[in-house]
Each structure stands twice: as structure tokens, then as C-alpha cells.
mmCIF file of C-alpha atoms in Angstrom:
data_model
loop_
_atom_site.group_PDB
_atom_site.id
_atom_site.type_symbol
_atom_site.label_atom_id
_atom_site.label_comp_id
_atom_site.label_asym_id
_atom_site.label_seq_id
_atom_site.Cartn_x
_atom_site.Cartn_y
_atom_site.Cartn_z
ATOM 1 C CA ARG A 1 -36.085 -48.326 5.718
ATOM 2 C CA THR A 2 -36.714 -50.710 2.811
ATOM 3 C CA PRO A 3 -37.783 -49.826 -0.722
ATOM 4 C CA PRO A 4 -41.231 -50.958 -1.887
ATOM 5 C CA SER A 5 -41.381 -53.374 -4.789
ATOM 6 C CA PRO A 6 -41.656 -51.503 -8.117
ATOM 7 C CA ASN A 7 -43.907 -54.338 -9.308
ATOM 8 C CA THR A 8 -46.755 -52.539 -7.576
ATOM 9 C CA ALA A 9 -46.097 -49.271 -9.375
ATOM 10 C CA GLY A 10 -48.873 -47.804 -11.481
ATOM 11 C CA PRO A 11 -48.545 -46.085 -14.867
ATOM 12 C CA ASP A 12 -46.838 -42.782 -15.511
ATOM 13 C CA ARG A 13 -48.687 -39.590 -14.925
ATOM 14 C CA VAL A 14 -49.405 -38.324 -18.401
ATOM 15 C CA GLY A 15 -49.891 -34.830 -19.717
ATOM 16 C CA GLU A 16 -47.936 -32.916 -17.095
ATOM 17 C CA ALA A 17 -46.019 -29.921 -18.391
ATOM 18 C CA PRO A 18 -42.243 -30.292 -17.950
ATOM 19 C CA THR A 19 -42.181 -27.554 -15.310
ATOM 20 C CA ASP A 20 -44.929 -29.259 -13.344
ATOM 21 C CA GLN A 21 -43.148 -32.585 -13.554
ATOM 22 C CA ALA A 22 -39.839 -31.075 -12.467
ATOM 23 C CA LEU A 23 -41.571 -29.481 -9.507
ATOM 24 C CA ALA A 24 -43.243 -32.747 -8.581
ATOM 25 C CA ASP A 25 -39.904 -34.560 -8.846
ATOM 26 C CA ALA A 26 -38.199 -32.042 -6.567
ATOM 27 C CA GLN A 27 -40.995 -32.249 -4.013
ATOM 28 C CA ASP A 28 -40.985 -36.051 -3.984
ATOM 29 C CA ILE A 29 -37.208 -36.209 -3.642
ATOM 30 C CA ALA A 30 -37.372 -33.753 -0.743
ATOM 31 C CA ARG A 31 -40.072 -35.863 0.922
ATOM 32 C CA PHE A 32 -37.974 -38.994 0.615
ATOM 33 C CA LEU A 33 -34.846 -37.308 1.958
ATOM 34 C CA ALA A 34 -36.909 -36.060 4.898
ATOM 35 C CA GLY A 35 -37.813 -39.650 5.719
ATOM 36 C CA ASP A 36 -41.159 -39.971 3.922
ATOM 37 C CA GLN A 37 -41.078 -43.204 1.903
ATOM 38 C CA ALA A 38 -44.059 -41.992 -0.148
ATOM 39 C CA GLY A 39 -41.740 -39.607 -1.990
ATOM 40 C CA TYR A 40 -39.803 -42.515 -3.469
ATOM 41 C CA GLU A 41 -43.004 -44.405 -4.253
ATOM 42 C CA ALA A 42 -44.317 -41.404 -6.199
ATOM 43 C CA LEU A 43 -41.138 -41.286 -8.305
ATOM 44 C CA VAL A 44 -41.452 -44.994 -9.072
ATOM 45 C CA ARG A 45 -45.085 -44.570 -10.167
ATOM 46 C CA ARG A 46 -44.220 -41.589 -12.353
ATOM 47 C CA TYR A 47 -41.255 -43.121 -14.145
ATOM 48 C CA TRP A 48 -41.661 -46.908 -14.028
ATOM 49 C CA ARG A 49 -43.184 -47.279 -17.486
ATOM 50 C CA ARG A 50 -40.681 -44.951 -19.151
ATOM 51 C CA ALA A 51 -37.763 -46.668 -17.428
ATOM 52 C CA TYR A 52 -39.030 -50.074 -18.485
ATOM 53 C CA GLY A 53 -39.451 -48.858 -22.069
ATOM 54 C CA VAL A 54 -35.816 -47.734 -22.105
ATOM 55 C CA ALA A 55 -34.685 -51.039 -20.583
ATOM 56 C CA VAL A 56 -36.592 -53.050 -23.203
ATOM 57 C CA GLY A 57 -34.900 -51.111 -25.977
ATOM 58 C CA LEU A 58 -31.431 -51.685 -24.567
ATOM 59 C CA ALA A 59 -31.652 -55.062 -22.828
ATOM 60 C CA GLY A 60 -33.431 -56.784 -25.687
ATOM 61 C CA SER A 61 -36.026 -58.925 -23.921
ATOM 62 C CA GLY A 62 -38.949 -58.408 -21.582
ATOM 63 C CA ASP A 63 -37.471 -60.574 -18.823
ATOM 64 C CA ASP A 64 -34.123 -58.803 -18.905
ATOM 65 C CA ALA A 65 -35.812 -55.408 -19.026
ATOM 66 C CA MET A 66 -37.906 -56.206 -15.951
ATOM 67 C CA ASP A 67 -34.831 -57.314 -14.015
ATOM 68 C CA ALA A 68 -32.863 -54.275 -15.156
ATOM 69 C CA THR A 69 -35.641 -51.868 -14.180
ATOM 70 C CA GLN A 70 -35.992 -53.440 -10.748
ATOM 71 C CA LYS A 71 -32.251 -53.119 -10.179
ATOM 72 C CA ALA A 72 -32.233 -49.552 -11.477
ATOM 73 C CA PHE A 73 -34.927 -48.376 -9.056
ATOM 74 C CA LEU A 74 -33.159 -50.098 -6.187
ATOM 75 C CA ARG A 75 -30.052 -48.124 -7.112
ATOM 76 C CA VAL A 76 -32.150 -44.949 -7.294
ATOM 77 C CA TRP A 77 -33.399 -45.613 -3.768
ATOM 78 C CA LYS A 78 -29.828 -46.002 -2.531
ATOM 79 C CA ALA A 79 -28.399 -43.069 -4.502
ATOM 80 C CA LEU A 80 -31.091 -40.424 -3.955
ATOM 81 C CA PRO A 81 -29.302 -38.982 -0.885
ATOM 82 C CA ARG A 82 -26.465 -38.027 -3.274
ATOM 83 C CA PHE A 83 -28.746 -36.509 -5.929
ATOM 84 C CA ARG A 84 -27.774 -32.899 -6.580
ATOM 85 C CA GLU A 85 -30.610 -30.543 -5.710
ATOM 86 C CA GLY A 86 -31.777 -28.537 -8.694
ATOM 87 C CA ASP A 87 -30.643 -31.057 -11.326
ATOM 88 C CA PRO A 88 -33.314 -32.567 -13.610
ATOM 89 C CA PHE A 89 -34.295 -36.011 -12.372
ATOM 90 C CA TYR A 90 -35.000 -37.892 -15.612
ATOM 91 C CA PRO A 91 -31.521 -37.579 -17.209
ATOM 92 C CA TRP A 92 -30.048 -38.872 -13.946
ATOM 93 C CA LEU A 93 -32.557 -41.730 -13.846
ATOM 94 C CA TYR A 94 -31.949 -42.536 -17.508
ATOM 95 C CA ARG A 95 -28.239 -43.036 -16.968
ATOM 96 C CA ILE A 96 -28.959 -45.445 -14.113
ATOM 97 C CA VAL A 97 -31.486 -47.400 -16.195
ATOM 98 C CA ARG A 98 -29.134 -47.425 -19.188
ATOM 99 C CA ASN A 99 -26.244 -48.869 -17.208
ATOM 100 C CA SER A 100 -28.509 -51.419 -15.557
ATOM 101 C CA ALA A 101 -29.981 -52.540 -18.900
ATOM 102 C CA LEU A 102 -26.629 -52.830 -20.646
ATOM 103 C CA ASN A 103 -25.203 -54.806 -17.740
ATOM 104 C CA GLN A 104 -28.250 -57.072 -17.809
ATOM 105 C CA ARG A 105 -27.876 -57.635 -21.535
ATOM 106 C CA ARG A 106 -24.230 -58.501 -21.105
ATOM 107 C CA ASP A 107 -24.824 -60.824 -18.138
ATOM 108 C CA GLU A 108 -27.969 -62.583 -19.401
ATOM 109 C CA GLN A 109 -27.250 -63.476 -23.005
ATOM 110 C CA ARG A 110 -29.440 -66.571 -22.638
ATOM 111 C CA HIS A 111 -32.651 -64.462 -22.518
ATOM 112 C CA ARG A 112 -33.893 -63.699 -25.990
ATOM 113 C CA GLY A 113 -37.662 -64.097 -25.689
ATOM 114 C CA ASP A 114 -40.472 -62.101 -27.175
ATOM 115 C CA VAL A 115 -40.575 -58.425 -26.294
ATOM 116 C CA PRO A 116 -43.842 -57.072 -24.864
ATOM 117 C CA LEU A 117 -44.234 -54.308 -27.429
ATOM 118 C CA GLU A 118 -47.054 -52.650 -25.525
ATOM 119 C CA PHE A 119 -44.416 -51.257 -23.155
ATOM 120 C CA VAL A 120 -42.284 -49.746 -25.920
ATOM 121 C CA ASP A 121 -44.345 -46.629 -26.424
ATOM 122 C CA ARG A 122 -44.364 -42.911 -25.957
ATOM 123 C CA PRO A 123 -45.271 -41.328 -22.621
ATOM 124 C CA ASP A 124 -48.225 -39.576 -24.252
ATOM 125 C CA ARG A 125 -49.579 -42.977 -25.383
ATOM 126 C CA ARG A 126 -49.432 -42.167 -29.101
ATOM 127 C CA PRO A 127 -48.827 -45.333 -31.151
ATOM 128 C CA SER A 128 -45.149 -46.159 -31.506
ATOM 129 C CA PRO A 129 -43.619 -46.882 -34.926
ATOM 130 C CA LEU A 130 -43.656 -50.563 -33.993
ATOM 131 C CA GLU A 131 -47.381 -50.464 -33.306
ATOM 132 C CA GLU A 132 -47.993 -48.698 -36.595
ATOM 133 C CA ALA A 133 -46.042 -51.283 -38.595
ATOM 134 C CA GLU A 134 -48.208 -53.466 -40.820
ATOM 135 C CA GLY A 135 -48.217 -57.041 -39.655
ATOM 136 C CA GLU A 136 -46.700 -59.019 -36.831
ATOM 137 C CA ASP A 137 -43.914 -60.355 -39.037
ATOM 138 C CA LEU A 138 -42.683 -56.899 -39.985
ATOM 139 C CA ARG A 139 -42.786 -55.774 -36.363
ATOM 140 C CA ARG A 140 -40.730 -58.731 -35.260
ATOM 141 C CA ARG A 141 -38.187 -58.244 -38.061
ATOM 142 C CA LEU A 142 -37.930 -54.557 -37.254
ATOM 143 C CA TRP A 143 -37.376 -55.252 -33.571
ATOM 144 C CA ARG A 144 -34.707 -57.852 -34.391
ATOM 145 C CA GLU A 145 -32.866 -55.347 -36.561
ATOM 146 C CA ILE A 146 -33.095 -52.662 -33.875
ATOM 147 C CA GLN A 147 -31.381 -55.042 -31.453
ATOM 148 C CA MET A 148 -28.514 -55.466 -33.939
ATOM 149 C CA LEU A 149 -27.779 -51.741 -34.082
ATOM 150 C CA PRO A 150 -24.686 -50.449 -32.277
ATOM 151 C CA VAL A 151 -25.556 -49.390 -28.733
ATOM 152 C CA ASP A 152 -25.006 -45.675 -29.364
ATOM 153 C CA GLN A 153 -27.396 -45.727 -32.336
ATOM 154 C CA ARG A 154 -29.948 -47.972 -30.640
ATOM 155 C CA GLU A 155 -30.325 -45.844 -27.533
ATOM 156 C CA VAL A 156 -30.825 -42.639 -29.561
ATOM 157 C CA LEU A 157 -33.470 -44.410 -31.656
ATOM 158 C CA VAL A 158 -35.238 -45.744 -28.554
ATOM 159 C CA LEU A 159 -35.300 -42.330 -26.882
ATOM 160 C CA HIS A 160 -36.559 -40.515 -29.973
ATOM 161 C CA GLN A 161 -38.944 -43.008 -31.557
ATOM 162 C CA PHE A 162 -40.291 -44.843 -28.526
ATOM 163 C CA GLN A 163 -39.839 -42.397 -25.653
ATOM 164 C CA GLY A 164 -40.778 -39.318 -27.692
ATOM 165 C CA LEU A 165 -37.809 -37.199 -26.612
ATOM 166 C CA LYS A 166 -36.721 -34.275 -28.796
ATOM 167 C CA TYR A 167 -33.161 -33.928 -30.078
ATOM 168 C CA ARG A 168 -32.189 -31.402 -27.426
ATOM 169 C CA GLU A 169 -33.671 -33.553 -24.656
ATOM 170 C CA ILE A 170 -31.717 -36.566 -25.890
ATOM 171 C CA ALA A 171 -28.538 -34.494 -25.991
ATOM 172 C CA THR A 172 -29.128 -33.519 -22.368
ATOM 173 C CA VAL A 173 -29.877 -37.067 -21.238
ATOM 174 C CA LEU A 174 -26.848 -38.594 -22.990
ATOM 175 C CA GLU A 175 -24.581 -35.575 -22.425
ATOM 176 C CA ILE A 176 -23.585 -35.379 -26.094
ATOM 177 C CA PRO A 177 -23.849 -32.584 -28.703
ATOM 178 C CA ILE A 178 -27.154 -32.248 -30.508
ATOM 179 C CA GLY A 179 -25.356 -32.815 -33.813
ATOM 180 C CA THR A 180 -24.191 -36.206 -32.558
ATOM 181 C CA VAL A 181 -27.773 -37.087 -31.688
ATOM 182 C CA MET A 182 -28.892 -36.242 -35.207
ATOM 183 C CA SER A 183 -26.066 -38.142 -36.897
ATOM 184 C CA ARG A 184 -26.611 -41.274 -34.768
ATOM 185 C CA LEU A 185 -30.341 -41.217 -35.417
ATOM 186 C CA HIS A 186 -29.764 -40.814 -39.153
ATOM 187 C CA ALA A 187 -27.280 -43.688 -39.145
ATOM 188 C CA ALA A 188 -29.711 -45.913 -37.251
ATOM 189 C CA ARG A 189 -32.597 -45.181 -39.602
ATOM 190 C CA THR A 190 -30.444 -45.671 -42.690
ATOM 191 C CA ARG A 191 -29.101 -48.987 -41.425
ATOM 192 C CA LEU A 192 -32.592 -50.247 -40.552
ATOM 193 C CA ALA A 193 -33.941 -49.278 -43.962
ATOM 194 C CA ARG A 194 -31.108 -51.034 -45.787
ATOM 195 C CA ARG A 195 -31.392 -54.196 -43.697
ATOM 196 C CA LEU A 196 -35.166 -54.436 -44.136
ATOM 197 C CA GLU A 197 -34.879 -53.751 -47.862
ATOM 198 C CA ALA A 198 -32.243 -56.438 -48.210
ATOM 199 C CA GLU A 199 -34.484 -58.924 -46.372
ATOM 200 C CA ALA A 200 -37.420 -58.084 -48.627
ATOM 201 C CA GLN A 201 -35.329 -58.739 -51.743
ATOM 202 C CA ALA A 202 -33.804 -61.975 -50.428
#
């Protein structure tokens, strides 16, 4: 049994209620564990775009993010037999994508190309803060400053601003207290504001 290439995956399914999505995840995982490869393919289609958005935020470039996402879904395919029934799928997937992206960033320092900002968006397709920024120059400066944030601040910012997760959802995904989520997000926003203001005055 070989995993299909995630390159062929379509966009997320949008607009599903969390309970519906959790049910769909459980059904697809059960199908895969029963030997039906379509269960895995459905998970890839549902989460590819979100996983890639996370990888872009953490890896720092489109090329690295693509590699990291490919590796993450390969690990998912291998690890699904050990997935604990009843657990939410996305927090588990996020941790795999996170580790893959951070490893990719560490191993591929030579890649620092342009980031395809169209992939850094919310699952509901509302414009991201980057897309709402006025002017290409500001967007590029903002993205550069985001990449300079400490990892713990950057990943909270990516999950909240670009993935649209609420504080409690981020706390669940990262397995940290909700107060820590709020303090890291505040620190990230404050640092970005100061850096951009300093650039404007330079």
C-alpha cells in the first residue's frame, strides 16, 4: 500500500461545522485503517491547504513549506495506525506539520524565496491580514518581520491570524494554557508594531 501524492489534493472542504468535520475525520480514519486508501485521500484533501498554510508560516518559504507538507502527510500515512480513536485529528496533524516545518527550516536555510501569500489564509477564505495590508512593500516587510519572531510567538500568530483559530483552539493544538496563548500573541503583535514603526521612521 503506497500513499498517493498530496500534490493532487484539492482544496479544503469549507463551511463544515466542527462536529461534522470531526465525524468525517473519524469515518475517514476508520476507512483507511480498514484498508480503504480513499480514507487517507479524503483527509489529505480536507487538510492540505491548512497544513500548507501552517508550514509556510513556520518554514518561511514556499518551497520549504511544500517539502515540509509533503513529508508531514507521509508521516501521517505511516502513523495513522497509532492514532488514538476519539482524539481530535487536527491538533495531532498540526503537531506533525509543525515538527516537519521547523525541521525543514533548520535543514534548508538556503531557501528564502518569495512566499505565495495566497496560501496563507483562513479556512473560511476571508482575507488574511497580509492580504488586507496596503501595498506589496508593506506586505513583504510584514512577512519578513513575522519570520524574525521567536518560534513560539510566530506559531501562535500564524494559527490565530492566518488559520483563524480561537484562543481555546490554539491552546488545545499547542497543549499550553490559554493565558500563554494570549500573552504570546500580544508579544508578537507588540514586537511587529514596534519593528514596523521603527522602519517607517528610519
